[in-house]
Coordinates of C-alpha atoms in Angstrom, one line a residue:
M1 CA 81.4 39.7 37.6
R2 CA 83.0 42.1 40.1
L3 CA 84.9 39.2 41.6
I4 CA 86.2 38.0 38.3
F5 CA 87.6 41.5 37.6
L6 CA 89.2 41.5 41.1
L7 CA 90.8 38.2 40.4
S8 CA 92.1 39.4 37.0
A9 CA 93.7 42.4 38.7
L10 CA 95.7 40.1 41.0
L11 CA 97.7 38.5 38.2
V12 CA 98.1 38.7 34.4
S13 CA 98.4 35.1 33.3
I14 CA 97.9 34.4 29.6
N15 CA 98.6 31.1 27.9
Q16 CA 99.0 30.0 24.3
L17 CA 95.5 28.5 23.9
F18 CA 93.6 31.7 25.0
C19 CA 95.9 34.7 24.7
Q20 CA 94.8 35.4 21.1
E21 CA 91.8 37.2 22.7
Y22 CA 93.7 39.1 25.5
Y23 CA 96.1 41.7 24.4
P24 CA 97.9 44.4 26.4
Q25 CA 96.1 47.8 25.8
N26 CA 95.1 46.6 22.3
Y27 CA 98.7 45.8 21.4
A28 CA 98.5 42.6 19.2
P29 CA 100.5 40.4 16.8
E30 CA 99.5 40.8 13.2
N31 CA 100.2 37.2 12.5
G32 CA 100.5 34.6 15.3
Y33 CA 99.8 34.8 19.0
I34 CA 101.1 36.0 22.4
T35 CA 101.9 33.3 24.9
R36 CA 103.0 35.3 27.9
L37 CA 103.0 38.9 29.2
L38 CA 105.3 40.1 32.0
Q39 CA 105.3 43.6 33.5
S40 CA 108.5 44.8 35.2
S41 CA 108.4 48.4 36.6
D42 CA 107.3 50.6 33.6
T43 CA 107.9 48.0 30.9
L44 CA 105.5 45.4 29.6
F45 CA 107.2 42.4 27.8
G46 CA 105.4 40.1 25.5
A47 CA 106.5 36.8 24.0
G48 CA 104.9 34.3 21.6
N49 CA 104.9 33.0 18.1
F50 CA 104.5 36.0 15.8
Y51 CA 106.6 38.0 13.3
I52 CA 104.9 41.5 13.0
S53 CA 103.1 43.2 15.8
G54 CA 101.4 46.5 16.3
Y55 CA 99.3 48.6 18.5
K56 CA 95.6 48.3 17.5
T57 CA 94.1 51.7 17.5
G58 CA 90.9 51.4 15.7
S59 CA 89.9 54.4 13.6
L60 CA 90.9 57.2 16.0
I61 CA 94.2 58.1 17.6
G62 CA 95.0 61.1 19.7
Y63 CA 98.3 62.7 20.9
A64 CA 98.5 65.5 23.5
G65 CA 101.6 67.8 23.5
N66 CA 104.1 68.5 20.8
E67 CA 106.4 65.6 21.5
R68 CA 103.7 62.9 20.8
T69 CA 105.6 60.3 22.8
S70 CA 102.4 58.5 23.9
I71 CA 98.9 57.8 22.6
D72 CA 96.2 59.5 24.7
A73 CA 94.6 56.9 26.9
D74 CA 91.2 58.6 27.0
I75 CA 90.7 58.4 23.2
P76 CA 87.6 56.3 22.5
F77 CA 88.5 53.0 20.8
I78 CA 86.4 52.8 17.6
D79 CA 87.0 49.2 16.6
T80 CA 86.0 49.1 13.0
G81 CA 84.8 51.6 10.4
E82 CA 85.8 54.7 8.6
L83 CA 85.6 58.3 10.0
N84 CA 85.3 61.2 7.6
D85 CA 85.4 64.3 9.9
I86 CA 85.8 65.4 13.5
V87 CA 84.8 68.8 14.9
A88 CA 84.9 70.3 18.4
D89 CA 81.6 70.8 20.1
G90 CA 82.8 73.9 22.0
N91 CA 82.7 72.1 25.4
G92 CA 85.7 69.8 25.2
G93 CA 83.9 67.1 23.2
W94 CA 83.7 66.1 19.6
Y95 CA 81.2 65.4 16.8
I96 CA 82.4 62.6 14.5
A97 CA 81.2 61.9 11.0
I98 CA 80.9 58.2 10.1
A99 CA 81.4 56.8 6.6
G100 CA 78.8 54.0 6.5
G101 CA 78.9 52.3 9.9
I102 CA 81.3 51.8 12.8
N103 CA 81.6 49.5 15.8
Y104 CA 82.0 51.1 19.2
E105 CA 81.9 49.1 22.5
G106 CA 80.1 46.3 20.8
N107 CA 77.4 48.4 19.2
S108 CA 77.0 49.5 15.6
Y109 CA 76.4 53.2 14.7
R110 CA 75.8 55.2 11.5
G111 CA 75.8 58.9 10.7
I112 CA 77.3 60.9 13.6
L113 CA 78.7 60.2 17.1
H114 CA 78.9 62.8 19.8
F115 CA 81.5 62.3 22.6
N116 CA 81.3 64.4 25.7
A117 CA 84.3 66.2 27.2
D118 CA 85.0 63.1 29.4
K119 CA 84.9 61.1 26.1
S120 CA 81.8 59.3 27.1
L121 CA 79.3 58.7 24.4
D122 CA 76.3 61.2 24.4
Q123 CA 73.4 58.8 24.5
D124 CA 70.9 61.8 24.2
F125 CA 72.3 62.8 20.8
T126 CA 69.4 61.9 18.5
L127 CA 71.4 61.9 15.3
M128 CA 73.1 58.6 16.4
Q129 CA 70.3 57.0 18.4
Q130 CA 69.1 53.5 17.4
G131 CA 66.7 53.8 14.6
S132 CA 68.1 57.1 13.3
S133 CA 69.2 56.8 9.7
F134 CA 71.0 58.8 7.1
A135 CA 70.2 57.5 3.6
G136 CA 73.9 57.8 2.6
V137 CA 77.3 58.7 4.0
V138 CA 78.2 61.7 6.3
N139 CA 81.3 63.5 5.0
A140 CA 81.5 66.9 6.7
L141 CA 80.5 68.7 9.9
K142 CA 80.5 72.3 11.1
V143 CA 79.3 73.7 14.5
N144 CA 78.2 77.3 14.5
S145 CA 76.6 78.6 17.7
N146 CA 73.9 76.1 18.6
V147 CA 73.6 74.6 15.1
L148 CA 75.4 71.6 13.7
Y149 CA 75.6 71.6 9.9
V150 CA 75.9 68.1 8.3
G151 CA 77.0 67.4 4.8
G152 CA 77.4 64.1 2.9
S153 CA 76.0 61.9 0.1
F154 CA 72.7 61.3 1.9
E155 CA 69.3 62.3 0.4
S156 CA 67.3 62.1 3.6
Y157 CA 67.4 61.7 7.3
N158 CA 64.7 59.6 9.0
G159 CA 62.5 60.1 6.0
I160 CA 62.9 63.9 6.0
A161 CA 64.1 65.0 2.5
R162 CA 67.4 66.9 3.1
A163 CA 69.6 66.1 0.2
Y164 CA 73.3 66.3 1.1
L165 CA 73.1 69.1 3.6
L166 CA 71.0 69.6 6.8
A167 CA 71.0 71.8 9.8
Y168 CA 70.5 70.4 13.3
D169 CA 69.5 72.5 16.4
L170 CA 71.7 71.4 19.3
S171 CA 69.6 73.2 21.8
N172 CA 66.5 71.0 21.2
N173 CA 68.0 68.0 19.3
Q174 CA 65.8 68.6 16.3
I175 CA 66.3 69.0 12.5
I176 CA 65.8 72.6 11.5
E177 CA 63.0 72.1 8.9
S178 CA 63.2 75.7 7.6
F179 CA 66.8 75.1 6.4
N180 CA 66.9 73.4 3.0
A181 CA 69.6 73.9 0.3
G182 CA 67.6 72.0 -2.2
F183 CA 70.4 70.2 -4.0
V184 CA 69.5 68.3 -7.1
P185 CA 70.2 64.6 -6.6
T186 CA 72.7 62.9 -9.0
P187 CA 74.7 59.7 -8.5
Q188 CA 77.8 61.7 -7.8
T189 CA 76.4 64.5 -5.6
A190 CA 78.0 64.9 -2.2
V191 CA 78.9 67.7 0.2
K192 CA 82.5 67.3 1.3
K193 CA 83.4 70.6 3.1
I194 CA 81.5 73.1 5.2
E195 CA 82.8 76.3 6.7
V196 CA 81.0 79.4 8.3
Y197 CA 82.4 82.9 7.8
Q198 CA 80.9 86.3 8.0
N199 CA 77.5 84.8 8.8
K200 CA 77.5 82.8 5.6
L201 CA 77.7 79.1 4.9
F202 CA 80.5 78.0 2.4
V203 CA 79.9 74.6 1.0
G204 CA 82.2 72.5 -1.2
G205 CA 81.8 69.1 -2.9
D206 CA 80.3 67.5 -6.0
F207 CA 76.9 69.2 -6.9
I208 CA 75.4 71.0 -9.9
A209 CA 72.3 72.8 -8.7
S210 CA 70.5 74.2 -5.6
S211 CA 66.8 75.0 -5.6
G212 CA 66.8 75.3 -9.4
Q213 CA 69.8 77.6 -9.6
P214 CA 73.2 76.5 -11.0
A215 CA 75.6 75.6 -8.1
N216 CA 78.7 73.9 -9.4
N217 CA 80.7 72.3 -6.7
F218 CA 81.3 75.3 -4.5
G219 CA 78.8 77.9 -3.3
V220 CA 77.8 80.3 -0.6
F221 CA 74.5 79.7 1.3
D222 CA 72.3 81.5 3.8
L223 CA 72.9 80.2 7.3
N224 CA 69.3 80.1 8.3
T225 CA 67.4 79.1 5.2
G226 CA 70.0 77.3 3.0
E227 CA 69.3 79.6 0.1
L228 CA 72.1 79.8 -2.5
L229 CA 73.8 83.3 -2.4
H230 CA 76.6 82.8 -4.8
D231 CA 78.0 80.0 -7.2
F232 CA 81.8 79.9 -7.5
N233 CA 81.3 77.6 -10.5
T234 CA 84.2 75.1 -10.3
N235 CA 84.4 72.2 -12.7
A236 CA 85.3 69.6 -9.9
D237 CA 85.1 69.2 -6.2
V238 CA 86.4 71.5 -3.5
K239 CA 88.1 69.8 -0.6
Q240 CA 89.4 72.6 1.6
I241 CA 88.2 76.1 2.4
A242 CA 89.9 78.8 4.6
F243 CA 89.7 82.5 5.3
D244 CA 92.0 85.5 6.0
A245 CA 90.2 88.8 6.6
D246 CA 88.2 89.5 3.4
T247 CA 90.0 86.7 1.5
L248 CA 88.8 83.2 0.7
F249 CA 91.2 80.4 -0.2
A250 CA 89.9 77.2 -1.8
G251 CA 91.6 74.0 -2.9
G252 CA 90.4 70.8 -4.6
A253 CA 90.5 68.8 -7.8
F254 CA 89.2 71.7 -10.1
S255 CA 91.0 73.2 -13.1
T256 CA 88.6 76.1 -13.6
F257 CA 87.1 78.5 -11.0
Q258 CA 84.5 81.1 -12.0
G259 CA 85.4 80.6 -15.7
S260 CA 89.2 81.1 -15.2
N261 CA 91.9 78.5 -15.3
K262 CA 92.9 77.6 -11.8
L263 CA 94.6 74.3 -11.3
G264 CA 93.6 73.1 -7.8
F265 CA 93.8 76.4 -6.0
A266 CA 92.1 79.8 -6.0
K267 CA 92.1 83.0 -4.0
V268 CA 88.9 85.2 -3.8
N269 CA 88.1 88.7 -2.7
L270 CA 85.0 88.2 -0.5
S271 CA 83.8 91.8 -0.9
D272 CA 82.8 91.2 -4.5
N273 CA 83.6 87.4 -4.9
S274 CA 86.2 88.2 -7.6
L275 CA 89.3 86.2 -8.2
L276 CA 92.6 87.5 -6.9
T277 CA 95.9 87.2 -8.6
F278 CA 97.7 84.2 -6.9
N279 CA 100.2 82.1 -8.7
A280 CA 99.5 78.5 -7.6
S281 CA 98.9 75.8 -10.2
F282 CA 99.0 72.2 -9.1
D283 CA 99.5 69.7 -11.9
G284 CA 100.8 66.1 -12.6
F285 CA 99.4 62.8 -11.4
V286 CA 95.8 63.9 -10.8
G287 CA 96.5 67.5 -9.8
R288 CA 94.4 67.4 -6.6
V289 CA 94.8 69.6 -3.6
W290 CA 93.5 67.7 -0.6
D291 CA 94.3 70.1 2.2
F292 CA 96.2 73.3 3.1
K293 CA 97.1 75.1 6.3
F294 CA 98.4 78.6 7.2
S295 CA 101.3 79.6 9.5
E296 CA 101.9 83.3 10.2
T297 CA 103.3 84.1 6.7
D298 CA 103.3 80.8 4.9
L299 CA 100.9 78.5 3.2
Y300 CA 101.4 74.7 3.2
V301 CA 99.5 72.7 0.6
C302 CA 99.3 68.9 0.3
G303 CA 97.6 66.6 -2.2
Q304 CA 98.2 64.4 -5.1
F305 CA 100.3 66.4 -7.5
S306 CA 103.9 66.4 -8.9
T307 CA 104.5 70.0 -10.0
V308 CA 103.6 73.4 -8.6
N309 CA 104.0 76.4 -11.0
G310 CA 106.1 74.1 -13.2
L311 CA 108.5 73.2 -10.4
N312 CA 109.0 69.6 -9.2
K313 CA 107.1 69.6 -5.8
S314 CA 105.4 66.3 -5.2
G315 CA 102.6 66.0 -2.6
L316 CA 103.6 68.9 -0.3
V317 CA 104.8 72.5 -0.9
K318 CA 105.4 75.6 1.1
M319 CA 104.4 78.9 -0.4
N320 CA 104.1 82.6 0.7
R321 CA 100.5 83.0 1.7
Y322 CA 100.2 86.4 0.1
S323 CA 102.2 86.1 -3.2
G324 CA 102.2 82.3 -3.9
E325 CA 106.0 82.3 -4.2
I326 CA 107.4 78.8 -3.6
D327 CA 110.0 78.2 -0.9
A328 CA 112.4 76.1 -3.0
A329 CA 114.5 75.2 0.1
F330 CA 111.5 73.4 1.7
N331 CA 111.7 70.1 0.0
V332 CA 109.9 67.0 1.3
T333 CA 109.9 63.9 -1.0
F334 CA 107.6 60.8 -1.0
D335 CA 107.7 57.4 -2.6
N336 CA 104.0 58.0 -3.4
P337 CA 103.0 61.7 -3.3
N338 CA 99.4 61.3 -2.1
I339 CA 99.1 63.4 1.1
Q340 CA 95.5 63.4 2.2
S341 CA 95.5 65.7 5.3
M342 CA 97.8 67.7 7.6
D343 CA 97.8 70.2 10.5
L344 CA 100.3 72.3 12.4
Q345 CA 101.4 71.9 16.0
G346 CA 104.3 74.0 17.4
E347 CA 107.1 74.0 14.9
Q348 CA 106.0 70.7 13.3
L349 CA 103.8 69.9 10.3
V350 CA 102.0 66.5 10.9
F351 CA 100.5 64.8 7.8
G352 CA 98.9 61.6 6.7
G353 CA 98.4 59.9 3.4
N354 CA 99.1 56.9 1.2
F355 CA 102.9 56.8 1.4
N356 CA 105.6 54.5 2.8
Q357 CA 108.7 56.7 2.6
V358 CA 109.4 60.4 3.4
N359 CA 112.8 62.0 2.5
G360 CA 114.1 58.5 1.8
F361 CA 113.2 57.1 5.3
S362 CA 110.5 54.6 6.2
R363 CA 107.3 56.3 7.3
E364 CA 104.0 54.4 6.8
K365 CA 101.1 56.8 6.1
L366 CA 102.1 59.2 9.0
A367 CA 105.0 61.6 9.4
Q368 CA 106.0 65.1 10.6
V369 CA 108.5 67.6 9.4
N370 CA 109.9 70.9 10.6
L371 CA 107.8 73.8 9.5
Y372 CA 110.7 75.9 8.4
T373 CA 113.2 73.4 7.0
G374 CA 111.2 70.4 5.9
E375 CA 113.5 68.2 8.0
L376 CA 111.9 64.8 8.9
S377 CA 111.3 64.3 12.5
T378 CA 112.3 61.1 14.3
W379 CA 108.7 60.6 15.4
E380 CA 107.2 57.4 14.0
S381 CA 103.6 56.3 14.3
S382 CA 102.9 54.2 11.2
V383 CA 99.4 53.1 10.6
S384 CA 97.8 50.5 8.4
G385 CA 94.7 51.4 6.4
T386 CA 93.7 54.5 4.4
P387 CA 92.6 57.2 4.2
V388 CA 94.5 58.9 7.0
Y389 CA 93.3 62.4 8.2
V390 CA 95.1 64.7 10.7
K391 CA 93.5 67.5 12.7
N392 CA 94.7 69.7 15.6
I393 CA 91.8 70.2 18.0
D394 CA 92.6 72.1 21.3
D395 CA 96.4 71.4 20.8
R396 CA 95.7 67.6 20.5
I397 CA 96.7 66.0 17.3
L398 CA 93.9 63.6 16.2
I399 CA 94.5 61.0 13.5
Y400 CA 91.4 59.4 12.0
G401 CA 90.1 57.7 8.9
N402 CA 90.1 53.9 8.2
M403 CA 92.9 52.5 10.3
D404 CA 93.1 49.3 12.2
Q405 CA 96.7 49.2 13.5
M406 CA 99.6 51.5 14.1
K407 CA 103.3 51.2 14.9
R408 CA 103.7 47.9 13.1
E409 CA 107.1 46.4 13.7
I410 CA 109.0 43.3 12.9
T411 CA 109.3 42.0 16.4
H412 CA 110.1 38.3 15.9
G413 CA 108.1 36.8 18.8
F414 CA 109.1 39.4 21.4
F415 CA 108.3 43.0 22.2
A416 CA 108.7 45.5 25.0
L417 CA 106.3 48.4 25.6
K418 CA 107.1 51.5 27.6
L419 CA 104.3 52.2 30.1
P420 CA 102.1 54.2 30.4
E421 CA 103.1 55.6 27.0
R422 CA 102.7 52.2 25.3
T423 CA 105.6 53.0 22.9
L424 CA 107.6 50.1 21.4
L425 CA 111.1 49.9 22.8
P426 CA 114.0 48.8 20.5
M427 CA 115.3 45.6 22.0
G428 CA 117.7 44.3 19.3
F429 CA 115.9 40.9 19.4
S430 CA 115.4 39.1 16.2
S431 CA 114.6 35.4 15.6
G432 CA 115.2 35.4 11.8
D433 CA 112.8 32.5 11.8
F434 CA 109.1 32.9 11.9
G435 CA 108.7 29.3 12.9
I436 CA 110.3 29.9 16.3
S437 CA 107.9 30.0 19.3
L438 CA 108.6 31.6 22.7
R439 CA 106.4 29.7 25.0
D440 CA 107.0 31.5 28.3
M441 CA 109.3 33.9 30.0
A442 CA 110.5 35.0 33.4
K443 CA 112.7 37.9 34.6
L444 CA 115.4 38.3 37.2
G445 CA 117.4 41.5 37.4
N446 CA 118.4 42.6 33.9
K447 CA 117.9 39.1 32.4
L448 CA 114.9 37.6 30.7
Y449 CA 114.6 33.8 30.6
F450 CA 112.7 32.2 27.7
A451 CA 111.1 28.8 27.1
C452 CA 111.5 28.3 23.4
S453 CA 110.9 25.8 20.6
G454 CA 114.5 26.2 19.5
G455 CA 115.9 28.0 16.5
Q456 CA 117.9 31.1 15.7
I457 CA 117.9 34.3 17.8
N458 CA 120.2 37.1 16.5
G459 CA 122.1 34.6 14.5
I460 CA 122.8 32.4 17.6
S461 CA 121.4 28.8 17.8
V462 CA 119.3 28.5 21.0
G463 CA 117.8 25.5 22.6
K464 CA 114.7 25.1 24.6
L465 CA 115.8 27.4 27.5
F466 CA 117.9 30.5 27.2
S467 CA 118.5 33.9 28.8
Y468 CA 118.7 37.4 27.2
D469 CA 120.5 40.2 28.9
L470 CA 118.5 43.5 28.4
L471 CA 121.6 45.6 28.8
T472 CA 124.2 43.8 26.8
Q473 CA 121.8 41.8 24.5
E474 CA 123.9 38.7 25.3
I475 CA 122.2 35.3 24.7
V476 CA 123.1 32.3 26.8
N477 CA 121.8 28.7 26.5
I478 CA 120.8 27.7 30.1
A479 CA 120.3 24.0 29.8
D480 CA 120.1 21.1 27.4
I481 CA 116.5 19.9 27.4
G482 CA 115.7 16.5 25.9
G483 CA 115.4 12.8 26.6
I484 CA 112.4 12.4 24.2
P485 CA 111.7 13.5 20.6
N486 CA 110.1 16.9 20.2
S487 CA 110.9 17.9 23.8
T488 CA 109.6 21.3 24.9
V489 CA 109.7 23.8 27.8
D490 CA 106.3 25.3 28.4
R491 CA 106.3 27.0 31.8
L492 CA 108.9 29.0 33.8
L493 CA 108.9 30.5 37.3
I494 CA 111.7 32.2 39.2
H495 CA 111.7 32.1 43.0
E496 CA 114.6 33.0 45.3
G497 CA 117.2 32.8 42.5
K498 CA 116.0 29.5 41.2
L499 CA 114.3 28.8 37.9
Y500 CA 111.5 26.2 37.9
V501 CA 111.1 24.6 34.5
H502 CA 108.1 22.6 33.3
G503 CA 107.7 21.0 30.0
Y504 CA 107.7 17.9 27.8
F505 CA 111.1 16.3 28.6
L506 CA 112.7 13.4 30.5
E507 CA 116.3 14.7 30.7
V508 CA 118.0 18.0 31.6
N509 CA 121.8 18.2 30.9
G510 CA 121.8 14.4 30.5
M511 CA 120.3 13.8 34.0
P512 CA 116.8 12.2 34.5
R513 CA 114.2 14.9 35.1
S514 CA 110.6 14.0 34.2
R515 CA 108.6 17.1 33.3
M516 CA 110.1 19.3 36.0
A517 CA 113.5 20.6 36.9
R518 CA 115.1 23.4 38.9
I519 CA 118.1 25.6 37.7
N520 CA 120.4 27.6 40.0
L521 CA 120.6 30.9 38.2
S522 CA 123.7 32.0 40.0
D523 CA 125.7 29.6 37.8
N524 CA 123.1 28.0 35.6
T525 CA 123.6 24.5 37.1
L526 CA 121.0 21.8 37.4
D527 CA 119.6 21.5 41.0
E528 CA 119.2 18.1 42.7
W529 CA 115.5 18.9 43.2
N530 CA 113.6 16.2 41.3
P531 CA 109.8 15.7 41.7
S532 CA 109.5 13.1 38.8
L533 CA 106.0 14.0 37.6
G534 CA 104.1 11.6 35.3
S535 CA 105.2 11.8 31.7
S536 CA 101.7 13.0 30.6
S537 CA 101.6 16.0 32.9
G538 CA 100.9 19.4 31.5
A539 CA 101.0 22.4 33.9
R540 CA 99.2 25.5 32.7
N541 CA 100.4 27.8 35.5
M542 CA 102.9 27.6 38.5
L543 CA 102.8 29.7 41.6
V544 CA 104.6 29.6 45.0
L545 CA 102.9 29.8 48.4
N546 CA 104.3 28.9 51.8
S547 CA 107.3 26.9 50.5
K548 CA 105.2 25.0 48.1
L549 CA 105.1 25.1 44.3
Y550 CA 101.4 24.9 43.1
L551 CA 100.8 23.5 39.6
A552 CA 97.5 23.8 37.8
G553 CA 96.6 21.9 34.7
I554 CA 96.7 18.1 34.2
I555 CA 99.2 16.8 36.7
Y556 CA 100.1 13.2 37.0
Y557 CA 101.7 12.0 40.2
D558 CA 102.0 8.4 41.4
N559 CA 99.5 7.3 38.7
T560 CA 96.8 9.8 39.8
E561 CA 95.5 12.7 37.8
Y562 CA 95.2 16.1 39.5
A563 CA 93.8 19.4 38.3
L564 CA 95.9 21.1 41.0
G565 CA 98.8 20.0 43.2
A566 CA 101.8 21.2 45.2
L567 CA 105.4 20.2 45.4
N568 CA 107.5 20.9 48.4
L569 CA 110.3 23.3 47.5
I570 CA 112.8 21.6 49.8
D571 CA 112.5 17.9 49.0
A572 CA 110.2 17.9 46.0
S573 CA 107.6 15.7 47.7
W574 CA 104.0 15.8 46.6
T575 CA 101.8 17.4 49.2
G576 CA 98.3 16.5 48.0
G577 CA 96.1 18.0 45.4
F578 CA 92.6 18.6 43.9
L579 CA 91.6 15.7 41.7
S580 CA 90.6 16.4 38.1
Q581 CA 87.7 14.0 38.8
P582 CA 86.6 15.0 42.3
S583 CA 83.5 12.8 42.0
I584 CA 82.2 10.3 39.6
N585 CA 79.9 12.9 38.0
Q586 CA 82.4 15.7 37.7
D587 CA 85.5 16.4 35.6
F588 CA 87.6 19.5 36.0
N589 CA 90.3 20.4 33.5
A590 CA 92.3 23.3 35.0
T591 CA 93.4 26.2 32.8
D592 CA 94.7 28.9 35.2
L593 CA 95.5 29.6 38.9
I594 CA 95.9 32.7 41.0
I595 CA 96.6 33.1 44.7
D596 CA 95.3 35.7 47.1
G597 CA 96.7 35.4 50.6
N598 CA 96.2 31.7 51.5
T599 CA 93.3 31.3 49.1
L600 CA 93.6 29.7 45.7
Y601 CA 91.3 30.4 42.7
L602 CA 91.4 27.8 40.0
S603 CA 89.7 28.1 36.6
G604 CA 89.0 25.6 33.9
D605 CA 86.6 23.5 31.9
H606 CA 84.0 22.1 34.2
Y607 CA 81.9 19.1 33.0
L608 CA 78.8 18.5 35.0
N609 CA 77.3 15.0 34.8
F610 CA 79.3 14.5 31.7
N611 CA 77.2 17.1 29.9
P612 CA 78.9 17.7 26.5
L613 CA 78.5 21.5 27.0
V614 CA 81.8 22.9 28.2
R615 CA 81.3 25.6 30.9
S616 CA 84.0 28.0 32.0
A617 CA 84.2 27.9 35.8
V618 CA 86.2 29.3 38.8
I619 CA 86.5 27.4 42.1
K620 CA 87.9 28.5 45.4
L621 CA 90.2 26.4 47.6
D622 CA 92.3 26.7 50.6
E623 CA 96.0 25.6 50.6
Q624 CA 94.9 22.2 51.8
F625 CA 92.8 21.9 48.6
E626 CA 89.5 22.0 50.3
M627 CA 86.9 23.5 48.0
D628 CA 84.7 26.3 49.3
Q629 CA 81.2 25.0 48.5
N630 CA 79.6 28.4 49.1
F631 CA 81.7 30.2 46.5
V632 CA 79.6 30.6 43.3
A633 CA 81.3 32.0 40.2
P634 CA 79.8 32.6 36.7
M635 CA 79.4 29.6 34.5
I636 CA 79.9 30.5 30.8
E637 CA 78.5 28.0 28.4
N638 CA 80.5 26.9 25.3
A639 CA 83.7 28.6 26.5
N640 CA 87.1 27.0 26.3
G641 CA 88.0 27.6 30.0
A642 CA 88.7 30.8 31.8
N643 CA 91.9 32.9 32.3
L644 CA 92.4 34.8 35.6

């Protein structure tokens, strides 16, 4: 296995049949496939047959720094599943609440994950070990000293009755059995928010009673025992809780709070739990407050509402945190005012929700605006999927929820990613035709050369072979490929200013060329070099070594079938090869080739004794095509060949 990884590091070579499973840093087409990747300096180019592509993030994204120009590379890739909450563990790591189940590194988990400071998974954390089970969903987490409080819609954990709220001792990895809030089970009961303040536990959600006492959706509990201390008596769920000195702020879907009319927002004096005067009524649509955050003097509130205090403020509003006075100049508009979460970083307010436009500009479920003016930032990191939550932990913006892709763009068969940031570069390249297929590409200087199925690029008709200038965006047809119906160009290689072209054709610029040709890139003229391969040849890769062009695939020359062969770069003569049937009991269909020094590694489908099971194999040869019989590589049953 170590050798295979070493071989993979020598050359990235991805072809149409297999590249659907091999994407650059999780960047992938949404519909179609990638046929070739090419890295040049700090840019990774991708070509293929696709229309929309995007960076696959899984359910967790992280950005360090205020500019957010690149995705943090150390963020764990959680492939599938929904995340409900993330809290810091106090040591640089995170606890993550899972809604149902997720997939991480090929394993399924439920309940809670703990990632250490180095973002490795904490295998000693018993709340996620195999066999541990929450009978329901985990919604909310809070760390206080050595205790992790867990809230959700579960009624038990591993058979221990702890309905909707439990306390877990982090010092010994045990449930604290003396803590029991005693919530009364109902089909709707769930804890959705937990905060600790002044040595008390503040819990919001959907519930009606605790240990026989009324507890309507929002209450204060004893940190050690779970005993109910006070019921704030709201008529619907509480989603967000925050504190300022002796003042409590609460937001949610409620319309009454301690018997008073409070549409979505309330302010409480904690010395006696009495309501404070604060003019903030959220109405319209469903009137929900999903989240709010403080700056030094201001309060930012987001949710699913259309008016605040009778003024048209949809989804997001800025208010004075003391008086509730609305900042009328701060005006952010949405096509669908359903903002689910937000947080502050520097002078920016970052938020996520179920929207596609902000201030009239396209922003898919993620955006940021200036804290003071509401001006939309140029930052774009659209995601697919919902919900989308935003949290600033240790000056790192984390975006989580139920996402599977971000930065989706119409890329028309071609993209360029800036490395190491992995941000999509605007290339001005548009096919206008989903049916077009870019089969391969090569680069020389500021020009990319494409093997193409033919069609429209930027409104210009292109043939089977064209160039694209990265600076001027000029498109030039290089050669007329044909001689047979449905001719194609499949493989390109540039060496010493010449473009080697392989494909399904018999003529180039009206001259006989069977499957192979060479173009002088100084003037785009056809070279006299003419190897005349058999008409059924199909090269999967081409590489140059010691004045020879090595071709791997199914290569026909002089009525003989080869898995690997070489052409002299001077006179196009055939210099021998490795037969696709080296013995009567073996058959080798080559799929890829890499060269290390004077050693060739060839991969493919290896049939042993005509066994119908296809086995992925790698063989080692010298430049005279002698196979190293002592080299043993892994044989993978039922695989469609191997890529190196």
